[in-house]
Amino acid sequence: MKGLIKPSSLSAFQVMYQGCLKTLKTMVMSYIFSCFIVLSFIMEGKPVDIKTHVGLPQQNAGVRQLTPEETEILLFIREQQWMTSDVCNYFLVIYPMPEFQQIGLSNLNQSEVAHSLLIKNQIKDPVIPHFPGRYSNSGITVQYNNLTSNGKTSQAEALLSCFDLGEYNLYRYLQFKPKVANPDLLNLLSILIRCTQDHIRALYKQANERKLTFSPQYISRAQLDSILMKPQGWDQNSQQPSAKP
């Protein structure tokens, strides 16, 4: 039976410093990703605003524009996914668990998919420049502060915090899906739902091995049990969030 990993003997400054290094790496990855997107525009003969890295509008492009509500959903996804990655990277510095690294990288990749949709739809990116704990959405900033504050006390609390975050993300994305008609955004939501369920299963497995107990806060226990019974990669697209009894 695995025991709890003791927090590494790092000072608050060291944790902040290593967290900043990880963030710098993610920012470099994001910049490289943006360059590839700009290059793809150029290769396709599409005009690009070099300052904003946004493809300029073209006549008869035939691209369905996002509605205001879809735009807000996309902006939320972009920041929420990066915040989730930031939280995992924060915990990874203190508790070197592969789950934190894998989930953090997965959420960063999904955030970059959202970034590509922002570019495609000529929407300003709310994330760049980015610093952990600072987000244009104040609610996301509060969430980051609460999660890291709770999780830094012990590995058990870090696991619980990541589980709560994954459960919250799943609940929101299931809520968003009926409100979206744009095919690109619908596809992204499907990926997010599937991946978030995978993350929940991975975290639950680690918690179960350590005899920790999760209490669902945003979805029902029946819905959580249904997720846990499915194999990794199962897509629960059709199931809507149910209220906790």
PDB file of C-alpha atoms in Angstrom:
ATOM      1  CA  MET A   1       0.000   0.000   0.000  1.00  0.00           C
ATOM      2  CA  LYS A   2       1.432   3.377  -0.952  1.00  0.00           C
ATOM      3  CA  GLY A   3       1.928   5.867   1.804  1.00  0.00           C
ATOM      4  CA  LEU A   4       1.548   9.592   1.684  1.00  0.00           C
ATOM      5  CA  ILE A   5       4.425  11.458   0.122  1.00  0.00           C
ATOM      6  CA  LYS A   6       5.920  13.943   2.539  1.00  0.00           C
ATOM      7  CA  PRO A   7       6.120  17.516   1.334  1.00  0.00           C
ATOM      8  CA  SER A   8       9.558  18.343  -0.022  1.00  0.00           C
ATOM      9  CA  SER A   9      11.653  20.511   2.265  1.00  0.00           C
ATOM     10  CA  LEU A  10      11.427  23.590   0.075  1.00  0.00           C
ATOM     11  CA  SER A  11      11.045  27.139   1.258  1.00  0.00           C
ATOM     12  CA  ALA A  12       8.164  29.270   0.018  1.00  0.00           C
ATOM     13  CA  PHE A  13      10.657  31.138  -2.169  1.00  0.00           C
ATOM     14  CA  GLN A  14      11.938  27.891  -3.709  1.00  0.00           C
ATOM     15  CA  VAL A  15       8.402  26.723  -4.432  1.00  0.00           C
ATOM     16  CA  MET A  16       7.625  30.078  -6.070  1.00  0.00           C
ATOM     17  CA  TYR A  17      10.899  30.023  -8.025  1.00  0.00           C
ATOM     18  CA  GLN A  18      10.391  26.501  -9.356  1.00  0.00           C
ATOM     19  CA  GLY A  19       6.765  27.304 -10.124  1.00  0.00           C
ATOM     20  CA  CYS A  20       7.884  30.324 -12.148  1.00  0.00           C
ATOM     21  CA  LEU A  21      10.351  28.160 -14.081  1.00  0.00           C
ATOM     22  CA  LYS A  22       7.574  25.739 -14.989  1.00  0.00           C
ATOM     23  CA  THR A  23       5.357  28.647 -16.007  1.00  0.00           C
ATOM     24  CA  LEU A  24       8.147  30.066 -18.179  1.00  0.00           C
ATOM     25  CA  LYS A  25       8.411  26.720 -19.937  1.00  0.00           C
ATOM     26  CA  THR A  26       4.663  26.651 -20.576  1.00  0.00           C
ATOM     27  CA  MET A  27       4.766  30.220 -21.906  1.00  0.00           C
ATOM     28  CA  VAL A  28       7.563  29.264 -24.311  1.00  0.00           C
ATOM     29  CA  MET A  29       5.502  26.262 -25.443  1.00  0.00           C
ATOM     30  CA  SER A  30       2.496  28.530 -25.941  1.00  0.00           C
ATOM     31  CA  TYR A  31       4.564  30.987 -27.994  1.00  0.00           C
ATOM     32  CA  ILE A  32       5.916  28.188 -30.188  1.00  0.00           C
ATOM     33  CA  PHE A  33       2.373  26.896 -30.637  1.00  0.00           C
ATOM     34  CA  SER A  34       1.247  30.388 -31.691  1.00  0.00           C
ATOM     35  CA  CYS A  35       4.086  30.582 -34.201  1.00  0.00           C
ATOM     36  CA  PHE A  36       2.973  27.311 -35.771  1.00  0.00           C
ATOM     37  CA  ILE A  37      -0.568  28.651 -36.063  1.00  0.00           C
ATOM     38  CA  VAL A  38       0.646  31.880 -37.681  1.00  0.00           C
ATOM     39  CA  LEU A  39       2.818  29.841 -40.048  1.00  0.00           C
ATOM     40  CA  SER A  40      -0.199  27.736 -41.008  1.00  0.00           C
ATOM     41  CA  PHE A  41      -2.099  30.941 -41.865  1.00  0.00           C
ATOM     42  CA  ILE A  42       0.785  32.120 -44.038  1.00  0.00           C
ATOM     43  CA  MET A  43       1.144  28.751 -45.778  1.00  0.00           C
ATOM     44  CA  GLU A  44      -2.562  28.866 -46.619  1.00  0.00           C
ATOM     45  CA  GLY A  45      -2.159  32.356 -48.034  1.00  0.00           C
ATOM     46  CA  LYS A  46      -4.218  33.999 -45.293  1.00  0.00           C
ATOM     47  CA  PRO A  47      -3.298  37.529 -44.093  1.00  0.00           C
ATOM     48  CA  VAL A  48      -2.083  37.746 -40.500  1.00  0.00           C
ATOM     49  CA  ASP A  49      -1.777  40.602 -38.024  1.00  0.00           C
ATOM     50  CA  ILE A  50       1.832  40.160 -36.882  1.00  0.00           C
ATOM     51  CA  LYS A  51       1.283  42.126 -33.663  1.00  0.00           C
ATOM     52  CA  THR A  52      -1.644  40.059 -32.419  1.00  0.00           C
ATOM     53  CA  HIS A  53      -0.949  36.767 -34.252  1.00  0.00           C
ATOM     54  CA  VAL A  54      -4.581  36.840 -35.348  1.00  0.00           C
ATOM     55  CA  GLY A  55      -5.726  35.908 -38.818  1.00  0.00           C
ATOM     56  CA  LEU A  56      -7.304  38.904 -40.504  1.00  0.00           C
ATOM     57  CA  PRO A  57     -10.903  38.595 -41.741  1.00  0.00           C
ATOM     58  CA  GLN A  58     -11.415  37.549 -45.324  1.00  0.00           C
ATOM     59  CA  GLN A  59     -14.387  37.977 -47.576  1.00  0.00           C
ATOM     60  CA  ASN A  60     -16.533  34.898 -48.163  1.00  0.00           C
ATOM     61  CA  ALA A  61     -14.510  32.922 -45.659  1.00  0.00           C
ATOM     62  CA  GLY A  62     -17.613  30.896 -44.825  1.00  0.00           C
ATOM     63  CA  VAL A  63     -16.598  30.542 -41.173  1.00  0.00           C
ATOM     64  CA  ARG A  64     -19.438  30.473 -38.673  1.00  0.00           C
ATOM     65  CA  GLN A  65     -18.828  33.197 -36.106  1.00  0.00           C
ATOM     66  CA  LEU A  66     -19.106  32.413 -32.411  1.00  0.00           C
ATOM     67  CA  THR A  67     -22.094  33.834 -30.580  1.00  0.00           C
ATOM     68  CA  PRO A  68     -21.387  36.131 -27.600  1.00  0.00           C
ATOM     69  CA  GLU A  69     -22.216  33.250 -25.240  1.00  0.00           C
ATOM     70  CA  GLU A  70     -19.931  30.862 -27.117  1.00  0.00           C
ATOM     71  CA  THR A  71     -17.172  33.465 -26.983  1.00  0.00           C
ATOM     72  CA  GLU A  72     -17.511  33.726 -23.199  1.00  0.00           C
ATOM     73  CA  ILE A  73     -17.416  29.937 -22.918  1.00  0.00           C
ATOM     74  CA  LEU A  74     -14.251  29.743 -25.032  1.00  0.00           C
ATOM     75  CA  LEU A  75     -12.537  32.466 -22.996  1.00  0.00           C
ATOM     76  CA  PHE A  76     -13.457  30.638 -19.792  1.00  0.00           C
ATOM     77  CA  ILE A  77     -12.078  27.354 -21.128  1.00  0.00           C
ATOM     78  CA  ARG A  78      -8.799  29.000 -22.175  1.00  0.00           C
ATOM     79  CA  GLU A  79      -8.137  30.396 -18.694  1.00  0.00           C
ATOM     80  CA  GLN A  80      -9.686  27.565 -16.682  1.00  0.00           C
ATOM     81  CA  GLN A  81      -7.589  24.921 -18.398  1.00  0.00           C
ATOM     82  CA  TRP A  82      -4.404  26.924 -17.896  1.00  0.00           C
ATOM     83  CA  MET A  83      -5.311  27.554 -14.257  1.00  0.00           C
ATOM     84  CA  THR A  84      -5.821  23.812 -13.779  1.00  0.00           C
ATOM     85  CA  SER A  85      -2.359  23.245 -15.250  1.00  0.00           C
ATOM     86  CA  ASP A  86      -0.930  25.916 -12.927  1.00  0.00           C
ATOM     87  CA  VAL A  87      -2.464  24.214  -9.880  1.00  0.00           C
ATOM     88  CA  CYS A  88      -1.019  20.839 -10.896  1.00  0.00           C
ATOM     89  CA  ASN A  89       2.422  22.366 -11.496  1.00  0.00           C
ATOM     90  CA  TYR A  90       2.263  24.052  -8.085  1.00  0.00           C
ATOM     91  CA  PHE A  91       1.556  20.723  -6.382  1.00  0.00           C
ATOM     92  CA  LEU A  92       4.150  18.917  -8.513  1.00  0.00           C
ATOM     93  CA  VAL A  93       6.903  21.084  -7.029  1.00  0.00           C
ATOM     94  CA  ILE A  94       5.882  20.019  -3.502  1.00  0.00           C
ATOM     95  CA  TYR A  95       4.691  16.463  -4.166  1.00  0.00           C
ATOM     96  CA  PRO A  96       6.523  14.806  -7.103  1.00  0.00           C
ATOM     97  CA  MET A  97       3.602  12.663  -8.303  1.00  0.00           C
ATOM     98  CA  PRO A  98       3.362  11.687 -11.990  1.00  0.00           C
ATOM     99  CA  GLU A  99      -0.404  12.319 -11.897  1.00  0.00           C
ATOM    100  CA  PHE A 100       0.141  16.026 -11.238  1.00  0.00           C
ATOM    101  CA  GLN A 101       2.613  16.224 -14.124  1.00  0.00           C
ATOM    102  CA  GLN A 102       0.412  14.296 -16.563  1.00  0.00           C
ATOM    103  CA  ILE A 103      -2.815  16.110 -15.698  1.00  0.00           C
ATOM    104  CA  GLY A 104      -1.040  19.468 -15.774  1.00  0.00           C
ATOM    105  CA  LEU A 105       0.367  18.811 -19.241  1.00  0.00           C
ATOM    106  CA  SER A 106      -2.978  17.498 -20.502  1.00  0.00           C
ATOM    107  CA  ASN A 107      -4.791  20.637 -19.360  1.00  0.00           C
ATOM    108  CA  LEU A 108      -2.121  22.861 -20.893  1.00  0.00           C
ATOM    109  CA  ASN A 109      -2.512  21.074 -24.228  1.00  0.00           C
ATOM    110  CA  GLN A 110      -6.284  21.548 -24.083  1.00  0.00           C
ATOM    111  CA  SER A 111      -5.798  25.217 -23.237  1.00  0.00           C
ATOM    112  CA  GLU A 112      -3.684  25.550 -26.383  1.00  0.00           C
ATOM    113  CA  VAL A 113      -6.482  24.027 -28.459  1.00  0.00           C
ATOM    114  CA  ALA A 114      -8.733  26.751 -27.033  1.00  0.00           C
ATOM    115  CA  HIS A 115      -6.005  29.245 -27.940  1.00  0.00           C
ATOM    116  CA  SER A 116      -6.081  28.094 -31.566  1.00  0.00           C
ATOM    117  CA  LEU A 117      -9.853  28.714 -31.636  1.00  0.00           C
ATOM    118  CA  LEU A 118      -9.319  32.208 -30.231  1.00  0.00           C
ATOM    119  CA  ILE A 119      -6.904  32.897 -33.068  1.00  0.00           C
ATOM    120  CA  LYS A 120      -9.235  31.394 -35.648  1.00  0.00           C
ATOM    121  CA  ASN A 121     -12.116  33.570 -34.430  1.00  0.00           C
ATOM    122  CA  GLN A 122      -9.943  36.700 -33.999  1.00  0.00           C
ATOM    123  CA  ILE A 123     -10.512  36.934 -30.245  1.00  0.00           C
ATOM    124  CA  LYS A 124      -7.896  38.452 -27.957  1.00  0.00           C
ATOM    125  CA  ASP A 125      -6.144  35.900 -25.748  1.00  0.00           C
ATOM    126  CA  PRO A 126      -6.784  36.642 -22.027  1.00  0.00           C
ATOM    127  CA  VAL A 127      -3.850  34.497 -20.863  1.00  0.00           C
ATOM    128  CA  ILE A 128      -0.766  36.068 -22.469  1.00  0.00           C
ATOM    129  CA  PRO A 129       1.267  37.430 -20.734  1.00  0.00           C
ATOM    130  CA  HIS A 130       0.676  34.854 -18.027  1.00  0.00           C
ATOM    131  CA  PHE A 131       1.665  34.499 -14.379  1.00  0.00           C
ATOM    132  CA  PRO A 132       0.350  31.713 -12.087  1.00  0.00           C
ATOM    133  CA  GLY A 133      -2.471  33.000  -9.921  1.00  0.00           C
ATOM    134  CA  ARG A 134      -3.232  35.997 -12.145  1.00  0.00           C
ATOM    135  CA  TYR A 135      -6.183  35.651 -14.493  1.00  0.00           C
ATOM    136  CA  SER A 136      -8.484  38.138 -16.180  1.00  0.00           C
ATOM    137  CA  ASN A 137     -11.430  36.188 -14.731  1.00  0.00           C
ATOM    138  CA  SER A 138     -11.430  37.087 -11.019  1.00  0.00           C
ATOM    139  CA  GLY A 139     -13.383  33.938 -10.151  1.00  0.00           C
ATOM    140  CA  ILE A 140     -10.610  31.786 -11.614  1.00  0.00           C
ATOM    141  CA  THR A 141      -8.035  33.732  -9.585  1.00  0.00           C
ATOM    142  CA  VAL A 142      -9.977  33.093  -6.362  1.00  0.00           C
ATOM    143  CA  GLN A 143     -10.275  29.414  -7.251  1.00  0.00           C
ATOM    144  CA  TYR A 144      -6.517  29.113  -7.828  1.00  0.00           C
ATOM    145  CA  ASN A 145      -5.721  30.769  -4.499  1.00  0.00           C
ATOM    146  CA  ASN A 146      -8.136  28.550  -2.567  1.00  0.00           C
ATOM    147  CA  LEU A 147      -6.941  25.331  -4.191  1.00  0.00           C
ATOM    148  CA  THR A 148      -3.229  25.989  -3.722  1.00  0.00           C
ATOM    149  CA  SER A 149      -3.767  27.222  -0.166  1.00  0.00           C
ATOM    150  CA  ASN A 150      -5.571  24.013   0.774  1.00  0.00           C
ATOM    151  CA  GLY A 151      -3.373  21.654  -1.218  1.00  0.00           C
ATOM    152  CA  LYS A 152      -0.025  22.861   0.065  1.00  0.00           C
ATOM    153  CA  THR A 153      -0.836  21.589   3.577  1.00  0.00           C
ATOM    154  CA  SER A 154      -0.522  17.893   2.657  1.00  0.00           C
ATOM    155  CA  GLN A 155      -0.434  15.492  -0.261  1.00  0.00           C
ATOM    156  CA  ALA A 156      -3.893  14.242   0.714  1.00  0.00           C
ATOM    157  CA  GLU A 157      -5.292  17.779   0.482  1.00  0.00           C
ATOM    158  CA  ALA A 158      -3.528  18.286  -2.850  1.00  0.00           C
ATOM    159  CA  LEU A 159      -5.222  15.178  -4.254  1.00  0.00           C
ATOM    160  CA  LEU A 160      -8.580  16.287  -2.877  1.00  0.00           C
ATOM    161  CA  SER A 161      -8.103  19.776  -4.302  1.00  0.00           C
ATOM    162  CA  CYS A 162      -7.290  18.435  -7.774  1.00  0.00           C
ATOM    163  CA  PHE A 163     -10.258  16.089  -7.610  1.00  0.00           C
ATOM    164  CA  ASP A 164     -12.583  18.950  -6.641  1.00  0.00           C
ATOM    165  CA  LEU A 165     -11.184  21.031  -9.500  1.00  0.00           C
ATOM    166  CA  GLY A 166     -11.651  18.223 -12.008  1.00  0.00           C
ATOM    167  CA  GLU A 167     -15.194  17.633 -10.804  1.00  0.00           C
ATOM    168  CA  TYR A 168     -15.979  21.349 -11.076  1.00  0.00           C
ATOM    169  CA  ASN A 169     -14.526  21.531 -14.593  1.00  0.00           C
ATOM    170  CA  LEU A 170     -16.551  18.518 -15.697  1.00  0.00           C
ATOM    171  CA  TYR A 171     -19.739  20.021 -14.292  1.00  0.00           C
ATOM    172  CA  ARG A 172     -19.188  23.322 -16.099  1.00  0.00           C
ATOM    173  CA  TYR A 173     -18.312  21.710 -19.427  1.00  0.00           C
ATOM    174  CA  LEU A 174     -21.383  19.487 -19.313  1.00  0.00           C
ATOM    175  CA  GLN A 175     -23.425  22.612 -18.600  1.00  0.00           C
ATOM    176  CA  PHE A 176     -21.880  24.449 -21.545  1.00  0.00           C
ATOM    177  CA  LYS A 177     -22.445  21.780 -24.185  1.00  0.00           C
ATOM    178  CA  PRO A 178     -26.206  22.297 -24.793  1.00  0.00           C
ATOM    179  CA  LYS A 179     -25.541  26.028 -25.222  1.00  0.00           C
ATOM    180  CA  VAL A 180     -23.000  25.565 -28.032  1.00  0.00           C
ATOM    181  CA  ALA A 181     -23.656  25.098 -31.759  1.00  0.00           C
ATOM    182  CA  ASN A 182     -20.204  25.923 -33.168  1.00  0.00           C
ATOM    183  CA  PRO A 183     -18.680  22.587 -34.318  1.00  0.00           C
ATOM    184  CA  ASP A 184     -15.108  23.483 -33.299  1.00  0.00           C
ATOM    185  CA  LEU A 185     -16.164  24.458 -29.795  1.00  0.00           C
ATOM    186  CA  LEU A 186     -18.410  21.399 -29.507  1.00  0.00           C
ATOM    187  CA  ASN A 187     -15.487  19.176 -30.440  1.00  0.00           C
ATOM    188  CA  LEU A 188     -13.283  20.870 -27.841  1.00  0.00           C
ATOM    189  CA  LEU A 189     -15.938  20.381 -25.156  1.00  0.00           C
ATOM    190  CA  SER A 190     -16.193  16.687 -26.052  1.00  0.00           C
ATOM    191  CA  ILE A 191     -12.433  16.335 -25.625  1.00  0.00           C
ATOM    192  CA  LEU A 192     -12.511  18.226 -22.327  1.00  0.00           C
ATOM    193  CA  ILE A 193     -15.322  16.069 -20.951  1.00  0.00           C
ATOM    194  CA  ARG A 194     -13.566  12.844 -21.897  1.00  0.00           C
ATOM    195  CA  CYS A 195     -10.149  13.931 -20.596  1.00  0.00           C
ATOM    196  CA  THR A 196     -11.523  15.383 -17.360  1.00  0.00           C
ATOM    197  CA  GLN A 197     -13.267  12.096 -16.622  1.00  0.00           C
ATOM    198  CA  ASP A 198      -9.945  10.322 -17.196  1.00  0.00           C
ATOM    199  CA  HIS A 199      -8.293  12.700 -14.730  1.00  0.00           C
ATOM    200  CA  ILE A 200     -10.999  12.055 -12.142  1.00  0.00           C
ATOM    201  CA  ARG A 201     -10.474   8.299 -12.461  1.00  0.00           C
ATOM    202  CA  ALA A 202      -6.687   8.654 -12.135  1.00  0.00           C
ATOM    203  CA  LEU A 203      -6.985  10.846  -9.034  1.00  0.00           C
ATOM    204  CA  TYR A 204      -9.594   8.571  -7.495  1.00  0.00           C
ATOM    205  CA  LYS A 205      -7.306   5.568  -7.953  1.00  0.00           C
ATOM    206  CA  GLN A 206      -4.474   7.346  -6.138  1.00  0.00           C
ATOM    207  CA  ALA A 207      -6.799   8.440  -3.342  1.00  0.00           C
ATOM    208  CA  ASN A 208      -8.257   4.960  -2.977  1.00  0.00           C
ATOM    209  CA  GLU A 209      -4.770   3.460  -2.616  1.00  0.00           C
ATOM    210  CA  ARG A 210      -4.150   5.931   0.189  1.00  0.00           C
ATOM    211  CA  LYS A 211      -7.538   5.273   1.832  1.00  0.00           C
ATOM    212  CA  LEU A 212      -8.779   8.794   1.170  1.00  0.00           C
ATOM    213  CA  THR A 213     -12.458   9.516   0.597  1.00  0.00           C
ATOM    214  CA  PHE A 214     -13.896  11.856  -2.022  1.00  0.00           C
ATOM    215  CA  SER A 215     -17.289  13.487  -1.515  1.00  0.00           C
ATOM    216  CA  PRO A 216     -18.730  14.919  -4.754  1.00  0.00           C
ATOM    217  CA  GLN A 217     -19.510  18.619  -4.529  1.00  0.00           C
ATOM    218  CA  TYR A 218     -20.799  19.429  -8.030  1.00  0.00           C
ATOM    219  CA  ILE A 219     -22.180  16.182  -9.450  1.00  0.00           C
ATOM    220  CA  SER A 220     -24.228  13.404  -7.879  1.00  0.00           C
ATOM    221  CA  ARG A 221     -22.665  10.338  -6.289  1.00  0.00           C
ATOM    222  CA  ALA A 222     -24.467   8.192  -8.865  1.00  0.00           C
ATOM    223  CA  GLN A 223     -22.883  10.166 -11.700  1.00  0.00           C
ATOM    224  CA  LEU A 224     -19.438   9.869 -10.107  1.00  0.00           C
ATOM    225  CA  ASP A 225     -19.878   6.107  -9.653  1.00  0.00           C
ATOM    226  CA  SER A 226     -20.879   5.834 -13.314  1.00  0.00           C
ATOM    227  CA  ILE A 227     -17.705   7.672 -14.355  1.00  0.00           C
ATOM    228  CA  LEU A 228     -15.501   5.482 -12.155  1.00  0.00           C
ATOM    229  CA  MET A 229     -16.932   2.282 -13.645  1.00  0.00           C
ATOM    230  CA  LYS A 230     -16.003   3.301 -17.189  1.00  0.00           C
ATOM    231  CA  PRO A 231     -12.571   2.613 -18.730  1.00  0.00           C
ATOM    232  CA  GLN A 232     -10.096   5.375 -19.465  1.00  0.00           C
ATOM    233  CA  GLY A 233     -11.045   7.259 -22.634  1.00  0.00           C
ATOM    234  CA  TRP A 234     -14.786   6.708 -22.279  1.00  0.00           C
ATOM    235  CA  ASP A 235     -16.751   9.711 -23.521  1.00  0.00           C
ATOM    236  CA  GLN A 236     -19.821  10.646 -21.498  1.00  0.00           C
ATOM    237  CA  ASN A 237     -20.974  13.265 -23.997  1.00  0.00           C
ATOM    238  CA  SER A 238     -24.694  12.653 -23.690  1.00  0.00           C
ATOM    239  CA  GLN A 239     -24.945  12.775 -19.919  1.00  0.00           C
ATOM    240  CA  GLN A 240     -25.951  16.098 -18.432  1.00  0.00           C
ATOM    241  CA  PRO A 241     -24.920  17.247 -14.949  1.00  0.00           C
ATOM    242  CA  SER A 242     -27.317  16.086 -12.295  1.00  0.00           C
ATOM    243  CA  ALA A 243     -27.915  17.917  -9.048  1.00  0.00           C
ATOM    244  CA  LYS A 244     -26.338  16.487  -5.959  1.00  0.00           C
ATOM    245  CA  PRO A 245     -29.058  14.942  -3.760  1.00  0.00           C
TER     246      PRO A 245
END
